[in-house]
């Protein structure tokens, strides 16, 4: 794993470098924003960038914004002061995947890096024989029956009735043997980690992609913020639920024609979010 470390204080930079290298990470260091951007250009590609916020010249926010624009699939973690709540929100809004509060322990930082790396390289779940049979039956049904009749139907597998809500198949949300999920104008490829809307690719950060995948695969179901945090950031994540809301807001800017009146990602007030099955613009 290749890490770009931006930190202007040599003592902190050395502390982080030693602990990352102990965990078999390859670390390239920069002491200011200009140097970090130059390293990203000349020494890349990097898997993850660790960016301090407070820097002597251009800020970590500016570096984050430029790295995100140039390398949309790079993981980015901001290193922020514990008392500066606005730093966390601003970094996430500019495209950071996560933040770690100072002072932090080596174990916490390494865990956050590994968690983000897993999100970036998660393997698709294998498609089972039952899934293939369900897909085949759904496709046949679509060709011969009306959508309303199919939506309330049950599928038979190995002689047992499977309730409609547990099926891996929907008319507007079909998981096929090619590991694609289709919902309305969207098509998501699990193996390629890519998303298209009406045939046009929408470039997502690693965290955005993991969040969209979770919601699309749960289309029509309300997903709590706590569950999103556990599934996307990991069960041992220590942070604020606001990280979920900020990422949802960022995703809506990319997916929705009118982010303030979302057609696809609905807010379930006081609970979480829901991907609206069958929605179309």
Short mmCIF file of C-alpha atoms in Angstrom, two decimals:
data_model
loop_
_atom_site.label_atom_id
_atom_site.label_comp_id
_atom_site.label_asym_id
_atom_site.label_seq_id
_atom_site.Cartn_x
_atom_site.Cartn_y
_atom_site.Cartn_z
CA UNK A 1 0.00 0.00 0.00
CA UNK A 2 1.43 3.39 -1.05
CA UNK A 3 0.80 6.37 1.23
CA UNK A 4 1.32 10.08 0.55
CA UNK A 5 1.88 11.80 3.92
CA UNK A 6 1.48 15.58 4.13
CA UNK A 7 2.48 17.00 7.53
CA UNK A 8 4.56 20.12 8.17
CA UNK A 9 5.72 19.18 11.69
CA UNK A 10 8.74 16.90 11.35
CA UNK A 11 8.20 15.19 14.71
CA UNK A 12 4.63 14.16 13.84
CA UNK A 13 5.65 13.21 10.31
CA UNK A 14 8.42 10.97 11.62
CA UNK A 15 6.09 9.38 14.20
CA UNK A 16 3.52 8.54 11.52
CA UNK A 17 6.14 7.35 9.01
CA UNK A 18 7.68 4.87 11.46
CA UNK A 19 4.35 3.34 12.41
CA UNK A 20 3.10 3.05 8.85
CA UNK A 21 6.31 1.39 7.70
CA UNK A 22 6.01 -1.08 10.57
CA UNK A 23 2.74 -2.10 8.94
CA UNK A 24 4.39 -2.67 5.56
CA UNK A 25 3.20 0.58 4.00
CA UNK A 26 5.35 2.52 1.55
CA UNK A 27 5.40 6.16 2.66
CA UNK A 28 6.26 9.26 0.61
CA UNK A 29 6.53 12.43 2.70
CA UNK A 30 5.75 16.07 1.97
CA UNK A 31 6.11 19.02 4.34
CA UNK A 32 3.92 21.48 2.42
CA UNK A 33 1.01 21.43 0.02
CA UNK A 34 2.99 22.29 -3.10
CA UNK A 35 5.40 19.44 -2.44
CA UNK A 36 2.52 17.02 -1.86
CA UNK A 37 0.89 17.91 -5.17
CA UNK A 38 4.23 17.59 -6.97
CA UNK A 39 4.81 14.16 -5.37
CA UNK A 40 1.36 13.00 -6.41
CA UNK A 41 2.17 13.98 -9.97
CA UNK A 42 5.71 12.58 -10.17
CA UNK A 43 5.73 9.64 -7.74
CA UNK A 44 2.14 8.37 -8.00
CA UNK A 45 -0.12 6.59 -8.11
CA UNK A 46 -0.79 6.52 -4.36
CA UNK A 47 -3.48 4.46 -2.71
CA UNK A 48 -4.18 6.87 0.16
CA UNK A 49 -3.19 10.44 1.05
CA UNK A 50 -2.95 11.60 4.68
CA UNK A 51 -3.36 15.37 4.76
CA UNK A 52 -2.77 17.71 7.68
CA UNK A 53 -5.14 20.68 7.59
CA UNK A 54 -3.03 23.49 9.04
CA UNK A 55 -0.07 24.16 6.74
CA UNK A 56 2.23 27.17 6.21
CA UNK A 57 1.31 27.84 2.55
CA UNK A 58 -1.68 26.27 0.84
CA UNK A 59 -3.96 24.44 3.27
CA UNK A 60 -4.72 20.76 3.46
CA UNK A 61 -8.23 21.61 2.22
CA UNK A 62 -6.84 23.02 -1.02
CA UNK A 63 -4.61 19.99 -1.45
CA UNK A 64 -7.58 17.70 -0.81
CA UNK A 65 -9.69 19.50 -3.40
CA UNK A 66 -6.96 19.36 -6.04
CA UNK A 67 -6.11 15.70 -5.37
CA UNK A 68 -9.78 14.74 -5.54
CA UNK A 69 -10.19 16.51 -8.88
CA UNK A 70 -7.08 14.85 -10.35
CA UNK A 71 -7.37 11.41 -8.73
CA UNK A 72 -11.05 10.70 -7.98
CA UNK A 73 -10.41 7.13 -6.81
CA UNK A 74 -7.56 7.93 -4.42
CA UNK A 75 -8.38 7.50 -0.73
CA UNK A 76 -8.01 10.69 1.33
CA UNK A 77 -7.88 11.00 5.13
CA UNK A 78 -7.67 14.40 6.82
CA UNK A 79 -5.69 14.90 10.03
CA UNK A 80 -7.59 17.49 12.07
CA UNK A 81 -7.38 19.16 15.47
CA UNK A 82 -9.90 17.67 17.92
CA UNK A 83 -11.53 21.01 18.71
CA UNK A 84 -12.07 22.08 15.10
CA UNK A 85 -15.42 20.53 14.16
CA UNK A 86 -15.71 22.69 11.05
CA UNK A 87 -12.49 21.20 9.69
CA UNK A 88 -14.04 17.74 9.63
CA UNK A 89 -17.14 18.84 7.76
CA UNK A 90 -15.24 21.00 5.28
CA UNK A 91 -12.75 18.23 4.50
CA UNK A 92 -15.54 15.72 3.85
CA UNK A 93 -17.40 18.19 1.66
CA UNK A 94 -14.25 18.72 -0.43
CA UNK A 95 -13.94 14.99 -1.07
CA UNK A 96 -12.09 13.43 1.86
CA UNK A 97 -13.15 9.89 2.73
CA UNK A 98 -12.43 10.12 6.45
CA UNK A 99 -10.73 12.17 9.14
CA UNK A 100 -8.61 11.35 12.18
CA UNK A 101 -8.51 13.70 15.15
CA UNK A 102 -5.24 14.82 16.71
CA UNK A 103 -3.84 13.58 18.97
CA UNK A 104 -4.28 10.04 17.66
CA UNK A 105 -2.73 6.68 18.48
CA UNK A 106 -0.76 4.71 15.87
CA UNK A 107 -3.27 1.89 16.16
CA UNK A 108 -6.22 4.15 15.37
CA UNK A 109 -4.54 5.69 12.33
CA UNK A 110 -3.45 2.32 10.92
CA UNK A 111 -6.95 0.92 11.48
CA UNK A 112 -8.54 3.84 9.61
CA UNK A 113 -6.11 3.44 6.71
CA UNK A 114 -6.74 -0.30 6.45
CA UNK A 115 -10.50 0.20 6.68
CA UNK A 116 -10.44 2.70 3.82
CA UNK A 117 -8.17 0.45 1.77
CA UNK A 118 -10.63 -2.44 2.22
CA UNK A 119 -13.47 -0.23 0.96
CA UNK A 120 -11.39 0.66 -2.06
CA UNK A 121 -10.59 -2.96 -2.90
CA UNK A 122 -13.60 -4.89 -1.64
CA UNK A 123 -14.23 -8.05 -3.61
CA UNK A 124 -17.71 -8.61 -5.05
CA UNK A 125 -19.75 -11.36 -3.41
CA UNK A 126 -19.93 -14.52 -5.53
CA UNK A 127 -23.22 -15.15 -7.30
CA UNK A 128 -24.80 -18.40 -6.14
CA UNK A 129 -26.81 -20.92 -8.14
CA UNK A 130 -29.95 -19.75 -6.35
CA UNK A 131 -29.19 -16.15 -7.40
CA UNK A 132 -28.77 -17.21 -11.03
CA UNK A 133 -32.04 -19.14 -10.94
CA UNK A 134 -33.82 -16.15 -9.40
CA UNK A 135 -32.43 -13.80 -12.06
CA UNK A 136 -33.46 -16.18 -14.84
CA UNK A 137 -36.98 -16.46 -13.47
CA UNK A 138 -37.29 -12.69 -13.06
CA UNK A 139 -36.13 -12.02 -16.62
CA UNK A 140 -38.64 -14.52 -17.98
CA UNK A 141 -41.39 -12.97 -15.88
CA UNK A 142 -40.57 -9.47 -17.09
CA UNK A 143 -41.04 -10.60 -20.67
CA UNK A 144 -44.42 -12.24 -20.07
CA UNK A 145 -46.15 -10.45 -17.20
CA UNK A 146 -46.97 -6.94 -16.14
CA UNK A 147 -44.75 -5.18 -13.62
CA UNK A 148 -47.53 -5.07 -11.05
CA UNK A 149 -48.07 -8.80 -11.17
CA UNK A 150 -44.37 -9.54 -10.86
CA UNK A 151 -43.77 -7.15 -7.96
CA UNK A 152 -45.94 -9.22 -5.64
CA UNK A 153 -44.83 -12.59 -6.89
CA UNK A 154 -42.88 -15.33 -5.13
CA UNK A 155 -40.04 -17.30 -6.59
CA UNK A 156 -39.53 -21.02 -6.08
CA UNK A 157 -36.07 -22.38 -5.28
CA UNK A 158 -35.39 -25.98 -4.32
CA UNK A 159 -39.07 -26.51 -3.60
CA UNK A 160 -39.28 -23.72 -1.02
CA UNK A 161 -41.14 -20.44 -1.37
CA UNK A 162 -38.92 -17.39 -0.99
CA UNK A 163 -40.71 -14.25 0.30
CA UNK A 164 -40.68 -11.36 -2.15
CA UNK A 165 -38.75 -9.07 0.21
CA UNK A 166 -35.83 -11.50 0.41
CA UNK A 167 -35.37 -11.97 -3.32
CA UNK A 168 -32.13 -10.68 -4.88
CA UNK A 169 -34.23 -9.61 -7.89
CA UNK A 170 -36.39 -6.57 -8.61
CA UNK A 171 -37.86 -5.23 -11.82
CA UNK A 172 -35.95 -2.01 -11.27
CA UNK A 173 -33.22 -3.54 -9.09
CA UNK A 174 -31.75 -6.73 -10.57
CA UNK A 175 -28.50 -8.28 -9.41
CA UNK A 176 -27.32 -10.38 -12.31
CA UNK A 177 -24.64 -13.07 -12.57
CA UNK A 178 -22.40 -10.35 -14.07
CA UNK A 179 -22.55 -8.68 -10.61
CA UNK A 180 -24.39 -5.62 -11.87
CA UNK A 181 -27.15 -3.84 -9.97
CA UNK A 182 -29.65 -1.89 -12.07
CA UNK A 183 -32.07 0.62 -10.55
CA UNK A 184 -33.99 3.08 -12.72
CA UNK A 185 -31.44 4.98 -14.85
CA UNK A 186 -28.50 3.65 -12.81
CA UNK A 187 -26.24 0.69 -13.49
CA UNK A 188 -23.63 -0.28 -10.91
CA UNK A 189 -20.81 -2.73 -11.59
CA UNK A 190 -19.47 -4.38 -8.44
CA UNK A 191 -16.36 -5.88 -10.04
CA UNK A 192 -15.43 -2.67 -11.88
CA UNK A 193 -16.48 -0.42 -8.98
CA UNK A 194 -18.17 1.95 -11.42
CA UNK A 195 -21.56 3.63 -11.68
CA UNK A 196 -23.44 4.90 -14.74
CA UNK A 197 -26.57 7.03 -15.06
CA UNK A 198 -28.34 6.80 -18.41
CA UNK A 199 -25.12 5.42 -19.88
CA UNK A 200 -22.91 8.24 -18.57
CA UNK A 201 -20.33 7.31 -15.95
CA UNK A 202 -20.49 9.08 -12.59
CA UNK A 203 -17.09 9.15 -10.93
CA UNK A 204 -17.30 8.42 -7.19
CA UNK A 205 -14.75 8.40 -4.40
CA UNK A 206 -14.12 5.02 -2.69
CA UNK A 207 -16.41 5.93 0.21
CA UNK A 208 -19.15 7.33 -2.04
CA UNK A 209 -19.08 4.16 -4.12
CA UNK A 210 -19.37 1.90 -1.08
CA UNK A 211 -22.29 3.96 0.23
CA UNK A 212 -24.14 3.98 -3.11
CA UNK A 213 -23.64 0.23 -3.45
CA UNK A 214 -25.07 -0.38 0.03
CA UNK A 215 -28.17 1.72 -0.69
CA UNK A 216 -28.77 0.31 -4.19
CA UNK A 217 -28.48 -3.28 -2.96
CA UNK A 218 -31.02 -2.39 -0.24
CA UNK A 219 -33.36 -0.56 -2.64
CA UNK A 220 -36.73 0.20 -1.12
CA UNK A 221 -35.51 -0.44 2.42
CA UNK A 222 -34.67 2.17 5.05
CA UNK A 223 -31.04 1.94 6.16
CA UNK A 224 -30.07 3.54 9.47
CA UNK A 225 -27.12 5.88 9.85
CA UNK A 226 -25.61 3.48 12.38
CA UNK A 227 -25.83 0.59 9.91
CA UNK A 228 -24.30 2.70 7.13
CA UNK A 229 -21.47 3.73 9.43
CA UNK A 230 -20.78 0.09 10.35
CA UNK A 231 -20.99 -1.26 6.80
CA UNK A 232 -19.03 1.52 5.07
CA UNK A 233 -16.59 2.77 7.70
CA UNK A 234 -16.28 -0.44 9.75
CA UNK A 235 -17.67 -1.66 13.06
CA UNK A 236 -14.82 -0.16 15.07
CA UNK A 237 -15.09 3.30 13.55
CA UNK A 238 -14.93 6.04 16.17
CA UNK A 239 -16.42 9.20 14.78
CA UNK A 240 -19.48 11.34 14.25
CA UNK A 241 -22.62 10.26 12.39
CA UNK A 242 -22.28 13.52 10.47
CA UNK A 243 -19.78 11.77 8.23
CA UNK A 244 -22.73 9.84 6.76
CA UNK A 245 -24.83 12.95 6.15
CA UNK A 246 -21.97 14.85 4.51
CA UNK A 247 -21.24 11.97 2.14
CA UNK A 248 -24.93 11.63 1.25
CA UNK A 249 -25.06 15.34 0.48
CA UNK A 250 -21.99 14.98 -1.74
CA UNK A 251 -23.46 11.96 -3.54
CA UNK A 252 -26.74 13.78 -4.22
CA UNK A 253 -24.79 16.55 -5.90
CA UNK A 254 -23.51 13.95 -8.38
CA UNK A 255 -26.61 11.78 -8.82
CA UNK A 256 -29.65 14.02 -8.48
CA UNK A 257 -30.95 16.55 -10.98
CA UNK A 258 -32.18 18.60 -7.99
CA UNK A 259 -30.14 17.68 -4.88
CA UNK A 260 -32.46 19.67 -2.61
CA UNK A 261 -35.41 17.58 -3.86
CA UNK A 262 -33.82 14.13 -4.27
CA UNK A 263 -35.58 11.58 -6.45
CA UNK A 264 -33.34 8.62 -5.64
CA UNK A 265 -31.83 8.93 -2.16
CA UNK A 266 -34.62 9.70 0.30
CA UNK A 267 -34.06 10.92 3.84
CA UNK A 268 -35.84 8.89 6.50
CA UNK A 269 -36.05 11.55 9.19
CA UNK A 270 -34.55 10.60 12.52
CA UNK A 271 -33.32 7.28 11.12
CA UNK A 272 -31.27 7.24 7.94
CA UNK A 273 -31.72 6.94 4.18
CA UNK A 274 -33.50 4.87 1.55
CA UNK A 275 -32.80 4.27 -2.14
CA UNK A 276 -36.11 4.80 -3.89
CA UNK A 277 -36.77 1.70 -5.95
CA UNK A 278 -38.07 2.33 -9.46
CA UNK A 279 -37.48 6.09 -9.41
CA UNK A 280 -36.77 7.73 -12.75
CA UNK A 281 -36.05 11.29 -13.78
#
